Each structure stands twice: as C-alpha cells, then as structure tokens.
Short mmCIF file of C-alpha atoms in Angstrom, two decimals:
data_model
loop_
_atom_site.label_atom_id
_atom_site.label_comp_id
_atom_site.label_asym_id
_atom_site.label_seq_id
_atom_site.Cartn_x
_atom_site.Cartn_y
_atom_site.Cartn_z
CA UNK A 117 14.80 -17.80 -20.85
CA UNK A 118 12.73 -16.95 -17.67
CA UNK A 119 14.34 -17.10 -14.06
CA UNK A 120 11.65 -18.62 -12.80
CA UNK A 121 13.17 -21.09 -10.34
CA UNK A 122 11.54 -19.40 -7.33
CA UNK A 123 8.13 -20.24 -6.65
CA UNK A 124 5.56 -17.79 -7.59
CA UNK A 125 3.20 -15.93 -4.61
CA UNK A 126 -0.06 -17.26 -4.10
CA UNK A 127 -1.53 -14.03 -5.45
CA UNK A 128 0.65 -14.23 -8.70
CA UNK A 129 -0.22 -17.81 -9.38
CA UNK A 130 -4.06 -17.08 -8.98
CA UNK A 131 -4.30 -14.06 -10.79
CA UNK A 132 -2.53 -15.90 -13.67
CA UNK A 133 -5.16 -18.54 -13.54
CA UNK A 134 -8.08 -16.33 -13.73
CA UNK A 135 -6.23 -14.41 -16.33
CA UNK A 136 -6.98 -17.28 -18.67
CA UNK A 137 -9.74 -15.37 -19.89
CA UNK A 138 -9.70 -11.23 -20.36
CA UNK A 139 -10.25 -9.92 -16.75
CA UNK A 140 -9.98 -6.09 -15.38
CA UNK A 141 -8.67 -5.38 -12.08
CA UNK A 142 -12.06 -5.93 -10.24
CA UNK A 143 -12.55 -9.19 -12.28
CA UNK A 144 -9.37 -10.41 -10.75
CA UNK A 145 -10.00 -10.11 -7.79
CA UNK A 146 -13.21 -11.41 -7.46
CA UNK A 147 -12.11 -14.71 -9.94
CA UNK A 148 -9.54 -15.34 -7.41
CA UNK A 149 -11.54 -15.20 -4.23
CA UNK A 150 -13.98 -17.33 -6.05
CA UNK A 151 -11.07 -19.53 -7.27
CA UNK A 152 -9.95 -19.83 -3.59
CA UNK A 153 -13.42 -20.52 -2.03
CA UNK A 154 -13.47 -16.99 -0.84
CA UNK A 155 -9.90 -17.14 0.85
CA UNK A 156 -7.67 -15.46 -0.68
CA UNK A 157 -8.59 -11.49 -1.26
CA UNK A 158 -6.29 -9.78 -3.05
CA UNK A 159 -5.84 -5.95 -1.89
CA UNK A 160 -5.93 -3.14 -4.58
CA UNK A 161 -2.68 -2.09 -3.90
CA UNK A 162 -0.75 -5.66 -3.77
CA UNK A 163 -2.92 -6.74 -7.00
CA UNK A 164 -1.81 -3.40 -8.90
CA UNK A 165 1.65 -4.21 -7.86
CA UNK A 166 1.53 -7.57 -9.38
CA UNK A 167 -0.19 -6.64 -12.60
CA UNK A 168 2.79 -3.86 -13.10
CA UNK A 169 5.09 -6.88 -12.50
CA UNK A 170 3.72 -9.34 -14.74
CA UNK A 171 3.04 -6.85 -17.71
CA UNK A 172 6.67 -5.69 -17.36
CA UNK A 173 7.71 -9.41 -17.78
CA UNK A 174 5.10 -9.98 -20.51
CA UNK A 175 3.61 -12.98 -18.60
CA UNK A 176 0.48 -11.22 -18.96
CA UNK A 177 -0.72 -8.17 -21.62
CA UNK A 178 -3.38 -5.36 -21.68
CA UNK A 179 -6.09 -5.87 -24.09
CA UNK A 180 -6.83 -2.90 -26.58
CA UNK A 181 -9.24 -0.34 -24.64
CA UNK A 182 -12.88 -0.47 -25.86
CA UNK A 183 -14.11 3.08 -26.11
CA UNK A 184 -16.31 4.77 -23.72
CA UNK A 185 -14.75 2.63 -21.01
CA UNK A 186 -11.99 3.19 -18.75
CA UNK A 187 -11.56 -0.21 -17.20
CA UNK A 188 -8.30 -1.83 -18.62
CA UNK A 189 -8.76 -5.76 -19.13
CA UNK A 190 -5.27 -8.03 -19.03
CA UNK A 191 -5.23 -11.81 -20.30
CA UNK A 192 -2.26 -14.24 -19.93
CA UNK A 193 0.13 -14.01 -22.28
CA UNK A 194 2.18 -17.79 -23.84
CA UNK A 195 5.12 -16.83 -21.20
CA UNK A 196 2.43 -16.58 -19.16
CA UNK A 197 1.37 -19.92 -19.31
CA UNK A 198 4.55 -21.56 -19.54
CA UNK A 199 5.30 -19.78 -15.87
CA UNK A 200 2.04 -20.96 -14.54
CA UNK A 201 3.30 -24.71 -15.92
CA UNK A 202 6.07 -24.85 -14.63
CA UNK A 203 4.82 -24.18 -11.40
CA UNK A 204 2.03 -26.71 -11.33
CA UNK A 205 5.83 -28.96 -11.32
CA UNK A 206 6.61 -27.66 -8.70
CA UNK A 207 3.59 -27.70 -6.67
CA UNK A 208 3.07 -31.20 -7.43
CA UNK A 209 6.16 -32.03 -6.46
CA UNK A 210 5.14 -30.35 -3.35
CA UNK A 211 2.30 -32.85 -3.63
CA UNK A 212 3.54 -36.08 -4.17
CA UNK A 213 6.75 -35.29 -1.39
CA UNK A 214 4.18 -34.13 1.42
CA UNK A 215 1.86 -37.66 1.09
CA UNK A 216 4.49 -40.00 0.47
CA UNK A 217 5.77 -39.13 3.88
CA UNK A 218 2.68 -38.47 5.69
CA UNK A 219 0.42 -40.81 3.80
CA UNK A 220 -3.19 -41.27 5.07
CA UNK A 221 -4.38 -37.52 3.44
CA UNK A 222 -3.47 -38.64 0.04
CA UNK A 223 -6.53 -41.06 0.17
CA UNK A 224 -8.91 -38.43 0.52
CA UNK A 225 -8.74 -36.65 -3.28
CA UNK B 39 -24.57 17.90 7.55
CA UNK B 40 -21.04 18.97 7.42
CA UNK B 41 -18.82 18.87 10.73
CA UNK B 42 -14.77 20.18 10.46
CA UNK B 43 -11.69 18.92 12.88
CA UNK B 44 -8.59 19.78 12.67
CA UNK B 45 -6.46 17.40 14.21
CA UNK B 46 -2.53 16.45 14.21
CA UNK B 47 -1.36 13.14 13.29
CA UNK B 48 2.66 12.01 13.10
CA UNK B 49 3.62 10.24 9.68
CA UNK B 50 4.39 7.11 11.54
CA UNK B 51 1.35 6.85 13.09
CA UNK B 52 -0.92 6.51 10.11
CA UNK B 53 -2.58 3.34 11.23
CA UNK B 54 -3.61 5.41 14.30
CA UNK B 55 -4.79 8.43 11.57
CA UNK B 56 -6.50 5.34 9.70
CA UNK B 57 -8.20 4.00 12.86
CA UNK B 58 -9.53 6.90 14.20
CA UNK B 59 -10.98 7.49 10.55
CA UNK B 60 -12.68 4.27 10.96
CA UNK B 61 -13.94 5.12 14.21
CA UNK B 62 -15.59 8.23 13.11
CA UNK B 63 -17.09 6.32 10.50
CA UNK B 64 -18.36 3.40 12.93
CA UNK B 65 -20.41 6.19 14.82
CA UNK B 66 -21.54 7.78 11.41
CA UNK B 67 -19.47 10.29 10.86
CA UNK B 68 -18.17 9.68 7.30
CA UNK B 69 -14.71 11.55 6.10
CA UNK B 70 -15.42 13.15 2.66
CA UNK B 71 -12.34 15.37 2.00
CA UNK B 72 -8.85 16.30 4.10
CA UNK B 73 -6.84 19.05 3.89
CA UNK B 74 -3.76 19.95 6.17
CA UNK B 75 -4.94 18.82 9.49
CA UNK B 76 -8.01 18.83 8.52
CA UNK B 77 -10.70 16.44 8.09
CA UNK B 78 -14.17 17.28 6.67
CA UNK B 79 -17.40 14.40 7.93
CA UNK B 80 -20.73 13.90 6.84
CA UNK B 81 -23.40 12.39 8.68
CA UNK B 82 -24.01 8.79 7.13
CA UNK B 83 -25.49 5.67 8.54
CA UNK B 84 -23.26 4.04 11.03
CA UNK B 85 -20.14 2.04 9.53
CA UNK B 86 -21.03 2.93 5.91
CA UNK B 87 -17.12 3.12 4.62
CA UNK B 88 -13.97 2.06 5.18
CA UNK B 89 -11.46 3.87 4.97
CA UNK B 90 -7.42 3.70 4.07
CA UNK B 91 -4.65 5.98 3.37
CA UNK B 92 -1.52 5.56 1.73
CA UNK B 93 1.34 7.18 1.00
CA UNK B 94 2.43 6.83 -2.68
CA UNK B 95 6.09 7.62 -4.35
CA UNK B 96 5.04 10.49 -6.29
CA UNK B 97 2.64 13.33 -6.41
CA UNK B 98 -1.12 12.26 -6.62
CA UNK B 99 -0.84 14.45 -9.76
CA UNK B 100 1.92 12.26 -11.47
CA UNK B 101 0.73 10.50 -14.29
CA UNK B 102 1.86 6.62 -12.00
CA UNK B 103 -0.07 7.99 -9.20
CA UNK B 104 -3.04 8.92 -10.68
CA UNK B 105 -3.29 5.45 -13.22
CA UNK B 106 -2.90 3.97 -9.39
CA UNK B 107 -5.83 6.00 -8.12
CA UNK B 108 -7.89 4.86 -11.07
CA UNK B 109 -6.99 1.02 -10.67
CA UNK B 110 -7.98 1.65 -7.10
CA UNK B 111 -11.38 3.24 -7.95
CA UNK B 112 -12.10 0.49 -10.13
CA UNK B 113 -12.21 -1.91 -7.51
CA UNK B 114 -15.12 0.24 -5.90
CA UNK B 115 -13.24 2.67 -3.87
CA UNK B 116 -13.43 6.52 -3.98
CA UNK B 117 -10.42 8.70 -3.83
CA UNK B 118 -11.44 11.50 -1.53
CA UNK B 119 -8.34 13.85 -1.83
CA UNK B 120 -4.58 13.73 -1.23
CA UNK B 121 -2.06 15.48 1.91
CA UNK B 122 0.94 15.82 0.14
CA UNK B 123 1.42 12.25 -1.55
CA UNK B 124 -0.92 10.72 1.36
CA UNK B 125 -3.89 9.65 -0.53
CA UNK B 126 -7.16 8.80 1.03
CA UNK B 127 -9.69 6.20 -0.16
CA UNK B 128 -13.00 4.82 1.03
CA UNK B 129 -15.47 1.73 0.09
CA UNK B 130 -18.96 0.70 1.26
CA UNK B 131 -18.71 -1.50 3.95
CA UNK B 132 -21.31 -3.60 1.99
CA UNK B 133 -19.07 -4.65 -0.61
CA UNK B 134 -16.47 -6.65 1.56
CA UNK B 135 -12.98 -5.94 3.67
CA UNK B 136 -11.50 -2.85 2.10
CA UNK B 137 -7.65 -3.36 2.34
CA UNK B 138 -4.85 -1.42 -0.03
CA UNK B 139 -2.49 -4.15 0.83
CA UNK B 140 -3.00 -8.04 0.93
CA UNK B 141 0.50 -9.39 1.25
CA UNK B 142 3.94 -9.04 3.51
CA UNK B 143 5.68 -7.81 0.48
CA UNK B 144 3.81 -4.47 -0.24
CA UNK B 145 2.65 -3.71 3.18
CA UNK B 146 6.62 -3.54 3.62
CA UNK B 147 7.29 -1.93 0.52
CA UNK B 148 4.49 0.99 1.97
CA UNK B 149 6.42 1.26 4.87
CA UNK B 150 9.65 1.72 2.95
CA UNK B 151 8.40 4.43 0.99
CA UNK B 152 7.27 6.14 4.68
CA UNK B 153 11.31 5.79 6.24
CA UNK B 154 12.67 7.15 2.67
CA UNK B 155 10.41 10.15 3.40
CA UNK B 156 11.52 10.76 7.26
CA UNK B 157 15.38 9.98 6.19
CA UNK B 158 14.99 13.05 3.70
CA UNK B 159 13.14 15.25 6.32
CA UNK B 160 16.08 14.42 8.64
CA UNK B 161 18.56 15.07 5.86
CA UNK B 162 16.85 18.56 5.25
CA UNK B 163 17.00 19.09 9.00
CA UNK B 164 20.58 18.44 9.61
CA UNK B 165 21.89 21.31 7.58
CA UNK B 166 19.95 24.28 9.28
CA UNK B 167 21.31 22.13 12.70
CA UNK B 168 24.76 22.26 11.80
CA UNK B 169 24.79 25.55 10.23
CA UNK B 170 23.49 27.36 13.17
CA UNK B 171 25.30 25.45 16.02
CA UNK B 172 28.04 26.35 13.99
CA UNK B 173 27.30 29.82 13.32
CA UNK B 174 26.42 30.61 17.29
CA UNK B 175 29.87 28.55 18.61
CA UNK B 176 32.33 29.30 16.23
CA UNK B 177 30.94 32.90 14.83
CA UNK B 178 28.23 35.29 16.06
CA UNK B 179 27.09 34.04 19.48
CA UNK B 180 23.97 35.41 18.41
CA UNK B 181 21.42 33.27 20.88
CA UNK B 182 18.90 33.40 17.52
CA UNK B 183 21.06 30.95 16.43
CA UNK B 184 21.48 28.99 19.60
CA UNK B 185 17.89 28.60 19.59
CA UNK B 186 17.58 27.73 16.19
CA UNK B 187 20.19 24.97 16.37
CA UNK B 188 17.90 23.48 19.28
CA UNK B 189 14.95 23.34 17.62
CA UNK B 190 16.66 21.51 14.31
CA UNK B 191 18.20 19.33 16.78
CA UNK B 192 14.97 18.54 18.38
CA UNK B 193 13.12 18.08 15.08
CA UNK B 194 15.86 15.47 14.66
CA UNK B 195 15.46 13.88 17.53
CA UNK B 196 11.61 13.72 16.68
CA UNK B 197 12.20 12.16 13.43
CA UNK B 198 14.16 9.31 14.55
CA UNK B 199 12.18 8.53 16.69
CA UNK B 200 9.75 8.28 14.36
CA UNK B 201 11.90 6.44 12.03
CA UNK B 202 12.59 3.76 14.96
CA UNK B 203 8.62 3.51 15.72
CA UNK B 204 8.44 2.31 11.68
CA UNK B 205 11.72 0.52 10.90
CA UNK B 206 10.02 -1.70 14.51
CA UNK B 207 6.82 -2.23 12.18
CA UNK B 208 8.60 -3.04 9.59
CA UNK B 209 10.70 -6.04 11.62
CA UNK B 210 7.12 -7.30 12.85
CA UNK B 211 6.01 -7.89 8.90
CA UNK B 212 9.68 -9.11 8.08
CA UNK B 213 9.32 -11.89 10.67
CA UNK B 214 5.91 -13.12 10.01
CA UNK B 215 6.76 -13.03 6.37
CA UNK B 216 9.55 -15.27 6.79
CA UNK B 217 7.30 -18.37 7.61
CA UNK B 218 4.12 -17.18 5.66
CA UNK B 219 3.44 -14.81 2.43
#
C-alpha cells in the first residue's frame, strides 16, 4: 500500500487535479494557476521535480509521444486518484475541525 | 549590436550573478550566451527577459540534464548556454514571473547541490595544502612549497567562507519553511 499519511504539497495536490485530463508541463502549470485563481505558480524547476516524483510512484504516467512533437503529456494514474482521495479526507477534516471551533466563516460557502 | 564583459562572480553569490543579469536586462542589455567570465548582450527593448541560472547535478550534456533543459524550454524559456553545470535560462517578460523554483523544498535542494560542490573543491584543496606544508616543514624547505601551502590554505579559507555565506541561506529557507511550504 501507499505511505501516504503525510499530507501532500499544495503543488502536488494541484498538479494531480489538473492531471485529470492529459496535460504537458506548460499545461500544468497554467491549469493550476487557473485552478488557484492565479495564485499558485508553479516554477519549472519545482514542477519538474514533482512530475519525476509522481511518475516514479506511478501516481501519475506519460502518455505515448505523438510524432513530430516533443512535448511529453502526463495524466493521473488510479493510484493517482486514490492519493488525491484520500487527501480530500484529510483536508476536510481540516475543514470541518477549523469551523466547528471558529464558527461564523462556515456560513459563508 | 553585440557588447562583451568579462566579469568574476563567486559560486555563492549567484543570486548577485542573477541580479546583475537582470539589471542589464532592465536597461536593455539582453544576455545571449556566457562563457568563462564572460557574458555576451544584445541590445533589446528595456526589460525584455528574465533571466535565471542554476546549477544542476550533472553535466548539461548528461542525458537528466538535458531532458531538464527541454522540460524547462517547454515552459517558454530559452537555454542560452551552460558554465560548467551552471545553466542559464531566459523568458519574455511578457509571459509572466519567470522563476526555476516555486517552493522551500527545491530552492533548498538547489542550494544543496551548490555546498556538495564547494565541500569537494575544499576536499581537492586540502591535499595540495597538506602535501606541501608537509613537504616544506618536514622535507625540502624549499619556500616554493611554503608558498604553495599558503595559497591552498587560503583557497580554503575562501571556500568556507563561501560555504558559511550558503549553509546561512539555506537556514533562512529552512525556517520560513517550517511554518509555510
């Protein structure tokens, strides 16, 4: 089974998200900021990092390369989407804990 | 046109190298290739790029490094040559923030990668340090080897000091990340 007890970075969790349809790298990054209302911009660097992660752990997979291109496109693998599940758990957990105790914001969604 | 500088940068002060790169570019002087030292400019509009460097594990030319350069030129950036495994990238300021790094975790990971390289340069150092201090007090007394000695030993010196300058950066990120990602 997956150690995933931890909870995942915000750039992990939102690149699985938009990785629920085929994506390349520059997809990703613009799914997310649009995902995040335009604030959260994943770098290059810490996005390539995370990709080389999450194929290694099969939560996500590289699609077959059409030819004449050179972009690579990933998509979210099953694992994949039983990490990202398991983490919606936990962040409602997050949730419900933070508005039971301070109330009033819960009212507002 | 074309305009060449040669100019000296420590390895722990890349964000200075990076910044002054910027700067150039802010007045429209655009970096287009580096070599040892040296940096070759066009003239471009004012602020056109943005520029970063990093240093990678391996050799641009490794097979990991370059599948890295080509994710990175994907996203819109242009690789405009290597020093060593320092690479050198640049995007048009029109198309957003250009950052190689957008969390804690890799911007200390980068800075790892920089102490590994000044712990092996000091490693490398210490022999020719010891060897010749050794050579001038216990064999020859030749003052070549005095003088060698002291220079290894101020190389040393040099590097740690460097080393101190990034393992302090490198505490900064560690804190913040601590309370935020």
């Amino acid at each position: 089974m997956e150690q995933t007890s931890g909870a995942l970075t915000e750039a992990v969790y939102y690149i699985l998200l938009s990785l629920t349809q085929p994506l390349h790298g520059y997809g990703i990054m613009q799914k997310v900021e649009q995902l995040s209302g335009g604030r959260v911009k994943l770098a290059a660097g810490t996005l390539y990092g995370a990709i080389s992660a999450m194929l290694e752990k099969g939560w996500i997979r590289q699609l077959p390369e059409e030819r004449g291109s050179r972009k690579k496109e990933y998509e979210i693998t099953d694992v994949g989407r039983d990490v990202l599940h398991r983490e919606l758990l936990r962040l409602e957990e997050l949730l419900r804990n933070g508005r039971e105790i301070l109330g009033g914001i819960s009212n507002e969604t | 046109m074309r305009h060449k500088i040669h100019k000296w940068f420590w390895v722990w002060d890349f964000d200075k190298e990076e910044k002054w790169l910027n700067e150039m570019a802010a007045k429209g002087m655009s970096l287009v290739s580096v070599g040892w030292c040296t940096y070759w400019f066009e003239d471009t509009d004012a602020g056109a790029y943005q520029y970063r460097l990093e240093l990678l594990e391996k050799s641009p030319e490794h097979p990991e490094s370059r599948k890295y350069i080509s994710f990175v030129e994907e996203t819109g950036a242009e690789y405009l040559g290597s020093v060593i495994n320092w690479v050198y990238f640049r995007r048009p300021t029109n198309s957003g923030e250009f950052e190689l790094h957008s969390d804690h975790a890799t911007r200390i990971k980068h800075l790892n990668r920089i102490l590994r390289l000044l712990l092996v340069l000091m490693l490398c150092n210490l022999y020719p340090a010891i060897y010749n201090g050794w050579l001038y007090f216990g064999v020859s007394h030749f003052t070549l080897n005095l003088v060698c000695a002291c220079i290894s030993l101020a190389v040393e010196l040099l590097v740690a000091a460097g080393l101190l300058i990034v393992l302090r950066k490198r505490r900064k990120l560690e804190r913040e990340g601590k309370l935020f990602e």
